[in-house]
């Protein structure tokens, strides 16, 4: 089994896609006006409209209602990402901070309030863990 994607349900697909394109530098592939994907080497971030929920199970997902999941992106320079997003992101939860497990992390909220973590491994153990 391979973990391939996570999907965010939103009331405004274009706004969220614009945010993630700017934040990640990854261009979205649009299937319809209700669904787009940002594909990276490791996984895909899918963004779907509330209208797509009915295709699975009506009422099973609500937009802007997440308080348990953190979407994470491995980046080469988390401090550079912070500088790049400083004038763009409205809600930084914490600036670049080195965590006890060896990653330097930047935590913020996307326009729907979802937590997003950009991180760079900085200790030898963390660097080895994420070596590709």
CSV table of C-alpha atoms in Angstrom, one decimal:
chain,number,residue,atom,x,y,z
A,1,UNK,CA,0.0,0.0,0.0
A,2,UNK,CA,1.2,3.5,-0.7
A,3,UNK,CA,-0.1,6.7,0.9
A,4,UNK,CA,-0.6,9.0,-2.1
A,5,UNK,CA,-2.7,12.0,-1.2
A,6,UNK,CA,-4.7,14.0,1.2
A,7,UNK,CA,-7.7,16.0,0.2
A,8,UNK,CA,-9.0,19.2,1.6
A,9,UNK,CA,-12.7,20.1,1.1
A,10,UNK,CA,-13.3,23.8,0.8
A,11,UNK,CA,-16.0,26.3,0.0
A,12,UNK,CA,-13.5,28.1,-2.3
A,13,UNK,CA,-11.3,25.9,-4.4
A,14,UNK,CA,-9.6,28.7,-6.4
A,15,UNK,CA,-8.7,30.6,-3.2
A,16,UNK,CA,-7.2,27.6,-1.6
A,17,UNK,CA,-5.3,26.4,-4.7
A,18,UNK,CA,-3.9,30.0,-5.1
A,19,UNK,CA,-2.7,29.8,-1.5
A,20,UNK,CA,-1.0,26.4,-1.9
A,21,UNK,CA,0.6,27.3,-5.2
A,22,UNK,CA,2.1,30.4,-3.7
A,23,UNK,CA,3.1,28.7,-0.5
A,24,UNK,CA,4.7,25.7,-2.1
A,25,UNK,CA,5.8,26.9,-5.6
A,26,UNK,CA,4.0,23.8,-7.0
A,27,UNK,CA,1.5,24.4,-9.9
A,28,UNK,CA,-1.9,22.8,-9.5
A,29,UNK,CA,-3.4,20.5,-12.1
A,30,UNK,CA,-7.1,21.2,-12.5
A,31,UNK,CA,-9.5,18.4,-13.4
A,32,UNK,CA,-12.6,20.5,-13.1
A,33,UNK,CA,-13.5,23.8,-11.4
A,34,UNK,CA,-14.3,21.7,-8.4
A,35,UNK,CA,-11.1,19.7,-8.1
A,36,UNK,CA,-7.4,20.4,-8.4
A,37,UNK,CA,-4.2,18.6,-7.3
A,38,UNK,CA,-0.7,19.8,-6.4
A,39,UNK,CA,1.6,16.9,-7.0
A,40,UNK,CA,5.0,16.6,-5.3
A,41,UNK,CA,7.5,13.8,-5.5
A,42,UNK,CA,6.2,12.2,-2.3
A,43,UNK,CA,2.4,12.8,-2.3
A,44,UNK,CA,-0.4,14.9,-3.7
A,45,UNK,CA,-2.4,17.6,-2.1
A,46,UNK,CA,-5.9,17.4,-3.6
A,47,UNK,CA,-8.4,20.2,-3.1
A,48,UNK,CA,-12.1,19.6,-3.8
A,49,UNK,CA,-15.2,21.7,-3.5
A,50,UNK,CA,-18.0,21.0,-1.1
A,51,UNK,CA,-19.9,19.7,-4.2
A,52,UNK,CA,-17.6,16.8,-4.5
A,53,UNK,CA,-18.5,15.5,-1.0
A,54,UNK,CA,-21.9,14.3,-2.3
A,55,UNK,CA,-20.1,12.0,-4.7
A,56,UNK,CA,-18.7,10.0,-1.8
A,57,UNK,CA,-21.2,10.4,1.0
A,58,UNK,CA,-23.4,13.6,1.4
A,59,UNK,CA,-22.5,15.5,4.6
A,60,UNK,CA,-19.4,13.4,5.4
A,61,UNK,CA,-16.9,16.3,5.2
A,62,UNK,CA,-17.3,20.0,6.1
A,63,UNK,CA,-15.0,22.7,4.9
A,64,UNK,CA,-12.9,24.8,7.2
A,65,UNK,CA,-13.7,22.4,10.1
A,66,UNK,CA,-10.3,20.7,10.7
A,67,UNK,CA,-8.7,20.8,14.1
A,68,UNK,CA,-6.7,17.6,14.2
A,69,UNK,CA,-4.6,17.2,11.0
A,70,UNK,CA,-1.4,19.0,10.1
A,71,UNK,CA,-0.4,19.1,6.4
A,72,UNK,CA,3.4,18.9,6.2
A,73,UNK,CA,5.9,19.8,3.5
A,74,UNK,CA,9.6,18.9,3.6
A,75,UNK,CA,11.6,21.9,2.3
A,76,UNK,CA,15.2,22.7,1.8
A,77,UNK,CA,15.2,26.0,3.8
A,78,UNK,CA,12.3,26.6,6.2
A,79,UNK,CA,13.7,30.0,7.1
A,80,UNK,CA,13.7,31.0,3.5
A,81,UNK,CA,10.1,29.8,3.2
A,82,UNK,CA,9.2,32.0,6.2
A,83,UNK,CA,10.8,35.0,4.6
A,84,UNK,CA,9.0,34.3,1.3
A,85,UNK,CA,5.6,34.0,3.0
A,86,UNK,CA,5.9,36.7,5.6
A,87,UNK,CA,3.9,39.3,3.6
A,88,UNK,CA,1.4,36.6,2.3
A,89,UNK,CA,0.3,34.4,5.2
A,90,UNK,CA,-2.2,36.0,7.5
A,91,UNK,CA,-1.9,33.4,10.4
A,92,UNK,CA,1.5,32.2,11.5
A,93,UNK,CA,1.1,29.9,14.5
A,94,UNK,CA,4.8,29.8,15.2
A,95,UNK,CA,7.8,31.1,13.4
A,96,UNK,CA,10.8,28.8,12.5
A,97,UNK,CA,11.5,26.8,15.6
A,98,UNK,CA,13.9,23.8,16.0
A,99,UNK,CA,11.9,20.9,17.4
A,100,UNK,CA,13.3,18.3,19.9
A,101,UNK,CA,13.2,15.6,17.1
A,102,UNK,CA,15.6,17.6,14.9
A,103,UNK,CA,13.4,19.4,12.4
A,104,UNK,CA,13.2,23.2,12.1
A,105,UNK,CA,9.5,23.9,11.6
A,106,UNK,CA,7.2,26.7,10.5
A,107,UNK,CA,3.6,26.3,11.5
A,108,UNK,CA,0.8,28.4,9.9
A,109,UNK,CA,-2.8,28.3,8.9
A,110,UNK,CA,-4.1,28.2,5.4
A,111,UNK,CA,-7.1,30.4,4.4
A,112,UNK,CA,-9.6,27.7,5.6
A,113,UNK,CA,-7.8,27.4,9.0
A,114,UNK,CA,-6.0,24.1,8.3
A,115,UNK,CA,-2.6,23.8,10.0
A,116,UNK,CA,0.4,23.6,7.7
A,117,UNK,CA,3.9,22.8,8.7
A,118,UNK,CA,6.9,23.5,6.5
A,119,UNK,CA,10.0,21.8,7.9
A,120,UNK,CA,13.7,21.2,7.3
A,121,UNK,CA,15.7,18.5,9.0
A,122,UNK,CA,18.6,20.1,10.8
A,123,UNK,CA,20.2,17.4,13.1
A,124,UNK,CA,22.2,14.5,11.7
A,125,UNK,CA,19.5,12.0,12.7
A,126,UNK,CA,16.7,14.0,11.1
A,127,UNK,CA,18.7,14.6,8.0
A,128,UNK,CA,19.4,10.9,7.7
A,129,UNK,CA,15.7,10.1,8.2
A,130,UNK,CA,14.6,12.2,5.3
A,131,UNK,CA,17.5,11.5,2.9
A,132,UNK,CA,16.3,10.5,-0.5
